[in-house]
Coordinates of C-alpha atoms in Angstrom, one line a residue:
M1 CA 83.4 129.5 101.4
A2 CA 86.5 127.1 102.8
V3 CA 85.2 124.0 105.0
K4 CA 85.9 124.0 108.4
V5 CA 88.0 120.7 109.6
L6 CA 88.9 119.5 112.9
A7 CA 91.4 116.9 113.0
I8 CA 91.4 114.5 116.3
V9 CA 94.4 112.3 117.1
L10 CA 93.9 109.1 119.0
A11 CA 96.8 108.7 121.3
G12 CA 95.3 106.7 124.2
G13 CA 96.8 102.9 123.7
E14 CA 98.5 101.3 126.0
G15 CA 100.9 99.7 123.5
K16 CA 101.3 96.3 125.7
R17 CA 103.3 94.8 122.6
L18 CA 106.0 97.2 122.9
M19 CA 107.1 96.4 126.4
P20 CA 109.2 97.5 128.3
L21 CA 109.2 100.9 126.0
T22 CA 105.7 101.5 126.8
A23 CA 106.5 101.0 130.9
D24 CA 106.8 104.5 131.5
R25 CA 104.8 106.1 128.9
A26 CA 102.4 106.1 126.3
K27 CA 103.0 104.5 122.9
P28 CA 102.7 107.6 120.9
G29 CA 105.2 109.2 123.1
V30 CA 108.0 106.6 122.3
P31 CA 111.0 107.8 121.3
F32 CA 111.5 107.2 117.3
G33 CA 114.3 108.2 114.8
G34 CA 116.8 109.6 117.4
I35 CA 115.2 113.1 118.0
Y36 CA 111.5 112.5 117.3
R37 CA 108.2 111.0 119.3
M38 CA 106.2 108.6 117.5
I39 CA 103.4 111.3 117.5
D40 CA 105.3 113.6 115.7
F41 CA 104.7 111.9 112.3
V42 CA 101.0 112.2 112.3
L43 CA 100.9 115.8 113.8
S44 CA 103.7 116.6 111.1
N45 CA 101.2 115.3 108.4
L46 CA 98.4 117.1 109.5
A47 CA 100.4 120.5 110.0
N48 CA 101.9 120.3 106.5
G49 CA 98.6 119.5 104.9
G50 CA 97.4 122.7 106.4
F51 CA 95.1 121.2 109.1
L52 CA 96.0 123.3 112.4
K53 CA 93.3 123.0 114.6
I54 CA 94.1 119.5 116.2
V55 CA 93.1 117.6 119.6
V56 CA 95.1 114.7 120.9
L57 CA 92.7 112.4 123.0
T58 CA 95.2 110.8 125.8
Q59 CA 94.9 108.0 128.5
Y60 CA 97.7 106.0 129.7
K61 CA 100.7 107.1 131.0
S62 CA 100.3 110.3 129.3
H63 CA 102.8 112.6 131.5
S64 CA 105.8 112.5 128.9
L65 CA 103.6 112.8 125.6
D66 CA 101.7 115.7 127.2
R67 CA 105.0 117.4 127.9
H68 CA 106.1 116.8 124.6
I69 CA 103.0 118.3 122.8
T70 CA 102.9 121.2 125.0
K71 CA 106.7 122.3 124.7
T72 CA 106.8 121.3 120.9
W73 CA 103.3 121.8 119.1
R74 CA 102.6 125.3 119.7
M75 CA 100.7 127.1 116.7
S76 CA 99.6 130.6 116.0
T77 CA 96.9 131.6 118.8
L78 CA 96.3 134.9 116.8
L79 CA 95.1 132.7 113.7
G80 CA 93.0 130.6 116.2
N81 CA 95.3 127.2 115.6
Y82 CA 96.2 124.9 118.3
V83 CA 97.5 121.4 118.9
T84 CA 95.9 120.4 122.7
P85 CA 96.3 117.1 124.5
V86 CA 93.2 116.1 126.1
P87 CA 92.9 113.5 128.8
A88 CA 89.8 111.4 129.6
Q89 CA 87.5 114.3 130.9
Q90 CA 84.9 111.8 132.6
R91 CA 82.0 114.2 131.6
L92 CA 79.6 111.3 131.1
G93 CA 80.6 109.9 134.7
P94 CA 83.6 108.5 136.6
R95 CA 84.8 106.2 133.9
W96 CA 87.8 106.3 131.5
F97 CA 87.5 105.8 127.6
A98 CA 86.1 102.4 126.8
G99 CA 87.7 102.3 123.2
S100 CA 88.6 104.7 120.3
A101 CA 84.7 105.3 119.8
D102 CA 83.9 105.8 123.3
A103 CA 86.8 108.5 123.5
I104 CA 85.3 110.5 120.6
Y105 CA 81.8 110.1 122.0
Q106 CA 83.1 111.5 125.6
S107 CA 84.7 114.3 123.6
L108 CA 81.7 115.2 121.6
N109 CA 82.2 118.8 123.4
L110 CA 85.4 119.3 121.3
I111 CA 83.5 118.7 118.0
N112 CA 80.4 120.7 119.1
D113 CA 82.6 123.7 120.0
E114 CA 84.5 123.9 116.7
N115 CA 81.4 123.2 114.7
P116 CA 83.5 121.7 111.8
D117 CA 82.2 120.5 108.6
Y118 CA 84.1 117.5 108.6
V119 CA 86.5 115.5 111.2
I120 CA 89.6 113.7 110.5
V121 CA 90.2 110.9 112.9
F122 CA 94.1 109.7 112.7
G123 CA 96.0 107.1 114.7
A124 CA 98.9 108.5 116.7
D125 CA 101.5 105.5 116.4
H126 CA 102.3 104.9 112.7
I127 CA 105.3 105.8 110.9
Y128 CA 104.8 107.4 107.5
R129 CA 104.0 110.4 105.4
M130 CA 100.9 111.6 104.1
D131 CA 99.1 114.3 102.7
P132 CA 95.6 114.7 104.5
K133 CA 94.3 117.4 102.4
Q134 CA 94.1 115.2 99.2
M135 CA 92.0 112.6 101.3
V136 CA 89.9 115.1 102.8
N137 CA 89.3 116.5 98.9
D138 CA 88.6 113.1 97.9
H139 CA 85.8 112.5 100.7
I140 CA 84.2 115.7 100.1
A141 CA 83.7 114.9 96.3
S142 CA 82.5 111.4 97.4
G143 CA 79.8 112.4 99.5
A144 CA 80.3 109.4 101.6
A145 CA 79.8 109.4 105.4
V146 CA 83.2 108.4 106.0
T147 CA 86.3 107.7 104.1
V148 CA 89.0 105.2 105.1
A149 CA 92.4 105.0 104.2
G150 CA 94.0 101.7 102.6
I151 CA 97.3 100.6 102.0
R152 CA 97.9 97.9 99.3
Q153 CA 99.2 94.9 100.8
P154 CA 99.8 91.2 99.2
K155 CA 96.4 89.0 99.6
A156 CA 98.6 86.5 101.4
M157 CA 99.4 88.9 104.3
S158 CA 95.6 89.3 104.8
D159 CA 95.6 87.6 108.3
Q160 CA 98.0 90.4 109.4
F161 CA 95.6 93.3 108.8
G162 CA 92.1 95.2 109.1
V163 CA 91.0 94.6 105.4
I164 CA 88.8 96.6 103.6
D165 CA 86.6 94.7 101.0
V166 CA 85.6 96.8 98.1
A167 CA 82.7 96.6 95.8
E168 CA 83.2 96.3 92.3
D169 CA 83.6 100.1 91.6
G170 CA 86.7 99.9 93.7
R171 CA 85.5 102.6 96.1
R172 CA 82.5 101.9 98.3
I173 CA 83.5 99.6 100.9
R174 CA 81.1 96.3 101.2
A175 CA 83.1 94.7 104.1
F176 CA 85.6 95.6 107.0
R177 CA 87.0 92.3 108.3
E178 CA 89.6 92.0 111.2
K179 CA 92.6 89.5 110.0
P180 CA 90.6 87.1 107.7
T181 CA 92.2 84.2 106.4
E182 CA 90.3 84.0 103.0
V183 CA 89.7 87.4 101.0
D184 CA 88.8 88.5 97.7
G185 CA 91.6 90.6 95.7
L186 CA 90.8 93.8 94.6
P187 CA 89.2 94.8 91.6
G188 CA 91.9 94.9 88.8
S189 CA 94.3 93.5 91.0
P190 CA 93.5 90.0 92.5
D191 CA 96.6 89.7 94.3
E192 CA 96.5 92.8 96.5
I193 CA 93.9 93.8 99.4
Y194 CA 93.5 96.9 101.2
A195 CA 94.8 96.9 104.7
S196 CA 93.0 99.6 106.8
M197 CA 95.8 102.4 107.9
G198 CA 93.6 103.6 110.9
N199 CA 93.0 106.9 109.3
Y200 CA 89.5 107.9 108.8
V201 CA 87.5 111.4 107.4
F202 CA 83.8 111.9 108.6
T203 CA 81.5 114.2 107.4
T204 CA 80.7 115.4 111.2
R205 CA 77.1 114.7 111.6
A206 CA 77.7 110.9 110.5
L207 CA 80.4 110.6 113.0
C208 CA 78.6 112.2 115.9
E209 CA 75.4 110.3 115.0
A210 CA 77.6 107.1 114.8
V211 CA 79.4 107.4 118.1
T212 CA 76.3 108.2 119.8
A213 CA 74.5 105.1 118.6
D214 CA 77.5 102.8 119.6
A215 CA 77.5 104.2 123.0
E216 CA 74.2 103.1 123.5
N217 CA 74.8 99.5 122.5
P218 CA 76.0 97.5 125.8
D219 CA 77.4 94.6 123.5
S220 CA 79.8 97.2 121.3
K221 CA 83.4 97.2 122.0
H222 CA 83.1 100.9 121.4
D223 CA 86.1 100.7 118.9
M224 CA 86.6 102.6 115.3
G225 CA 87.7 100.2 113.4
G226 CA 85.6 97.3 115.0
N227 CA 82.3 99.0 115.3
I228 CA 82.0 102.4 114.0
I229 CA 83.1 101.6 110.5
P230 CA 81.1 98.5 109.9
M231 CA 78.2 100.5 111.3
L232 CA 78.8 103.0 108.1
V233 CA 79.4 99.9 105.5
A234 CA 76.4 98.5 106.5
K235 CA 74.8 101.5 105.6
G236 CA 76.5 101.8 102.4
E237 CA 77.9 104.9 103.4
A238 CA 81.9 104.3 103.6
N239 CA 84.4 104.7 100.9
V240 CA 88.1 103.9 100.9
Y241 CA 91.0 106.0 99.7
D242 CA 93.9 104.6 98.3
F243 CA 97.0 105.5 99.8
R244 CA 99.0 105.0 96.5
D245 CA 97.1 107.9 95.4
N246 CA 98.7 110.3 97.5
E247 CA 101.1 112.4 96.1
V248 CA 103.5 113.7 98.9
P249 CA 106.3 116.8 97.9
G250 CA 109.7 115.5 97.9
S251 CA 108.9 111.7 97.9
T252 CA 111.2 109.3 96.1
E253 CA 110.2 106.3 94.4
R254 CA 112.2 104.2 97.1
D255 CA 110.3 105.8 99.9
R256 CA 107.0 106.9 98.1
G257 CA 103.8 105.1 100.1
Y258 CA 106.0 104.1 103.0
W259 CA 103.7 103.2 106.0
R260 CA 104.7 101.1 109.2
D261 CA 102.8 100.1 112.1
V262 CA 105.3 100.0 114.9
G263 CA 103.2 97.7 117.2
T264 CA 105.8 95.1 118.1
L265 CA 109.2 95.5 119.4
D266 CA 110.5 93.7 116.0
S267 CA 108.5 96.4 113.7
F268 CA 109.6 99.3 115.6
Y269 CA 113.4 98.1 115.4
E270 CA 112.7 97.2 111.7
A271 CA 111.2 100.6 111.0
H272 CA 114.6 102.1 112.3
M273 CA 116.6 100.2 110.1
D274 CA 114.7 101.6 107.4
L275 CA 116.0 105.0 107.9
I276 CA 119.7 104.5 107.8
A277 CA 120.7 103.3 104.3
T278 CA 122.3 105.7 101.9
L279 CA 119.0 105.7 99.9
P280 CA 116.6 105.3 103.0
V281 CA 113.1 103.0 102.5
F282 CA 111.9 106.2 104.5
N283 CA 113.8 109.2 103.9
L284 CA 113.8 111.5 106.9
Y285 CA 115.9 114.3 104.9
N286 CA 112.6 115.4 102.7
M287 CA 112.6 118.9 103.5
D288 CA 109.4 119.5 101.3
W289 CA 107.6 117.7 103.8
P290 CA 109.5 118.2 107.1
I291 CA 108.9 116.3 110.4
F292 CA 108.9 118.5 113.1
T293 CA 110.0 118.1 116.5
N294 CA 111.9 119.7 119.1
Y295 CA 115.2 118.2 120.5
G296 CA 116.6 120.9 122.9
S297 CA 119.4 122.8 123.0
W298 CA 122.1 120.0 122.7
P299 CA 125.5 121.1 120.7
P300 CA 126.8 119.3 117.5
A301 CA 127.5 115.5 117.7
K302 CA 131.2 115.1 118.1
F303 CA 133.5 112.1 117.1
V304 CA 137.1 112.4 118.8
H305 CA 140.5 110.4 118.8
G306 CA 141.8 109.3 115.4
Y307 CA 144.9 107.0 115.9
D308 CA 145.3 103.4 115.8
D309 CA 142.6 101.3 117.0
R310 CA 141.1 104.1 119.1
Q311 CA 139.1 106.2 116.3
G312 CA 135.5 107.8 116.8
R313 CA 133.7 106.5 113.8
A314 CA 130.0 105.9 112.6
V315 CA 129.2 104.4 109.4
E316 CA 125.8 104.1 107.8
S317 CA 124.3 105.7 111.1
M318 CA 122.2 108.4 112.3
I319 CA 123.9 110.5 115.1
S320 CA 121.7 113.2 116.9
P321 CA 123.1 116.3 118.5
G322 CA 124.8 116.1 121.8
V323 CA 126.4 112.7 121.0
V324 CA 130.1 112.1 121.6
V325 CA 131.6 109.1 119.7
S326 CA 134.9 108.8 121.8
G327 CA 137.6 106.6 120.3
S328 CA 134.7 103.8 119.4
L329 CA 132.7 102.5 116.4
V330 CA 129.1 102.6 115.6
E331 CA 127.7 100.9 112.8
R332 CA 124.2 100.8 111.4
S333 CA 122.5 102.5 114.3
V334 CA 120.4 105.3 115.3
I335 CA 121.9 107.2 118.0
S336 CA 119.7 109.8 120.2
P337 CA 120.7 112.8 121.8
N338 CA 123.1 113.1 124.6
V339 CA 124.6 109.7 124.2
R340 CA 128.4 108.8 125.1
V341 CA 129.8 106.1 123.1
N342 CA 133.2 105.2 124.9
S343 CA 136.8 104.4 123.9
W344 CA 137.1 100.8 121.9
A345 CA 133.3 100.2 122.5
H346 CA 131.3 98.7 119.5
V347 CA 127.5 99.5 118.8
E348 CA 126.3 98.0 116.0
G349 CA 122.8 97.6 114.5
S350 CA 120.9 99.3 117.2
V351 CA 118.7 101.9 118.3
I352 CA 120.2 104.1 121.4
M353 CA 118.1 106.4 123.2
E354 CA 118.7 109.6 125.3
G355 CA 121.1 109.9 127.9
V356 CA 122.8 106.3 127.4
S357 CA 126.2 105.9 128.2
V358 CA 128.3 102.8 126.6
G359 CA 131.5 102.1 128.6
R360 CA 134.8 101.5 127.5
R361 CA 135.2 98.1 125.1
A362 CA 131.4 97.4 125.8
V363 CA 129.5 95.6 122.9
V364 CA 126.1 96.3 122.1
R365 CA 124.8 94.6 119.0
N366 CA 121.2 94.4 117.7
A367 CA 119.6 96.1 120.5
I368 CA 117.3 98.7 121.8
I369 CA 118.5 100.4 124.7
D370 CA 116.0 102.8 126.1
K371 CA 116.7 106.3 127.9
N372 CA 119.5 106.8 130.8
V373 CA 121.1 103.4 130.9
T374 CA 124.6 103.0 131.7
I375 CA 126.3 100.4 130.1
P376 CA 129.5 99.3 131.8
E377 CA 133.1 98.9 130.8
G378 CA 133.2 95.5 128.9
A379 CA 129.3 94.7 129.1
R380 CA 128.3 92.5 126.2
I381 CA 124.7 93.0 125.0
G382 CA 123.1 90.9 122.1
V383 CA 126.2 88.6 122.0
D384 CA 124.8 85.7 123.9
L385 CA 121.0 85.9 123.7
D386 CA 120.5 82.6 126.2
R387 CA 122.1 85.2 128.9
D388 CA 120.2 88.0 127.6
R389 CA 117.0 86.3 127.8
K390 CA 117.6 86.3 131.6
L391 CA 118.5 89.6 132.3
Y392 CA 116.4 91.6 129.6
T393 CA 113.6 91.7 126.9
V394 CA 114.3 89.6 123.7
S395 CA 112.2 90.2 120.8
D396 CA 111.0 87.1 118.5
S397 CA 113.5 88.0 115.9
G398 CA 116.3 88.1 118.9
I399 CA 116.6 91.8 119.1
V400 CA 117.7 92.6 122.5
V401 CA 115.5 95.5 124.7
V402 CA 116.7 97.1 127.6
G403 CA 114.2 99.2 129.6
K404 CA 114.5 103.1 130.7
G405 CA 117.1 103.2 133.6
Q406 CA 117.6 99.3 133.8
R407 CA 120.6 98.0 135.6
I408 CA 123.1 96.6 133.2
E409 CA 125.1 93.4 134.6
P410 CA 128.8 93.4 133.5

C-alpha cells in the first residue's frame, strides 16, 4: 500500500534583509530568474517528485504570493491533488503565527483532515533542485521521527549556518547548533560540516506531538530549527539526509548539489549571476526536472536596430518574453518580461524586473531594479556609488537596489 504524504511549505517570512524587494511582498513571492517567483523552486521540486498535496502557510504581505499560487499552481482536482495557500487562520485565538513551529501547530487541522503517514516541511525561499522522494524514502527506511536535509559546507563557514552535528555513524544527529564558531568535522571528512537546508521529513505522529508540546512551553521561540528539531535530537530520534546523495535527473556535474539561501541582497544578486554563464552554475535549462511557472501571454523578445552604434544586442544574458532591446546593449544581466531598453542605453551585470523602462543613453550597472521603474534618459545607476547611497539602497558589496515603482533621479 502506498504511503500518504502531505507537503507543507513555510512561506510566512518577512525577508527584512531583502528590503526594499520585500517592502510590498512576502519573501517567497519575490521575482527570481526573469520569469519565476522564489516559491516556484520548492513547489517544482515537490511536483516533480510526485508530491501533489501541498499547503503553503503564508502570513506577511502575502497578496502577490497568494495570487501567483492561485493563478499558476493548479493540480488535477479529479485526482484529489492541490496546492493551496493558507493564511494564519487564528483558530486558536486572535493571534498571528509566533514562529514556524507555531504555524504548523495552528494548522494541525490540515494534517488531521489529510491524515498522512508522513509530512514534508520545506522552506519557500531557497534556490535549488532536489528530488524529495529520495529523502522521504530515506526517512521511511531509517525509522526516525524526523530527517533533516543537510548540505556539506567547509568547516570554516560553520558560523554562517545552522550546523548539524552527527554521531559516528554519520546519520544520527547528536546536536543542532545555530552558527557555532567551533565544531567537529564530519566522520570521514573532518574539513566539512552539515549545514541545515531548512527541509524536513517527519513521521506524522512525531510532528504533531512535538509542535503540541512546544506550544505549551512559554519560553520557546516556536521555531522549527531552533526548537522542534533540538527536541527530537534530545530524544535520539533525528537523522540527517546528505544532499550530496540526491540524484536529480538531468543534472550536470557543474550544477549538481546547487543550493542557495537568497536571504540577503548580495546572495540574491549572486544567485542571478549563477544563471547566466555559458555553462551555468545553476542550469534553468534542465527540462528533465523543469521549474514550473506562469509568466503571462507576453510576445517573444525582440532586438531592433542594427547599424553603427545603435544595435540591439544581449550578451551572456537571459532575456524574457515581452522584452524589447532597442538599439542598446545588455551584458551579463537577467531581464524580466515586458522590459524595454532604449537606444544607446547600457545595462551591465544587473537584474531588471518586470515592466521596467530604461531610457535612452542611460547606464545601469551592477544593480537590481524592481518592477515598474522608469529610468529617465541619460540616468546613471551603479556608476557613482556615493551618489547612489543617498538615493537608493546599496548592498554591502556595492549592488544598487531600486525599489518597486521608485522614482529615479536623472
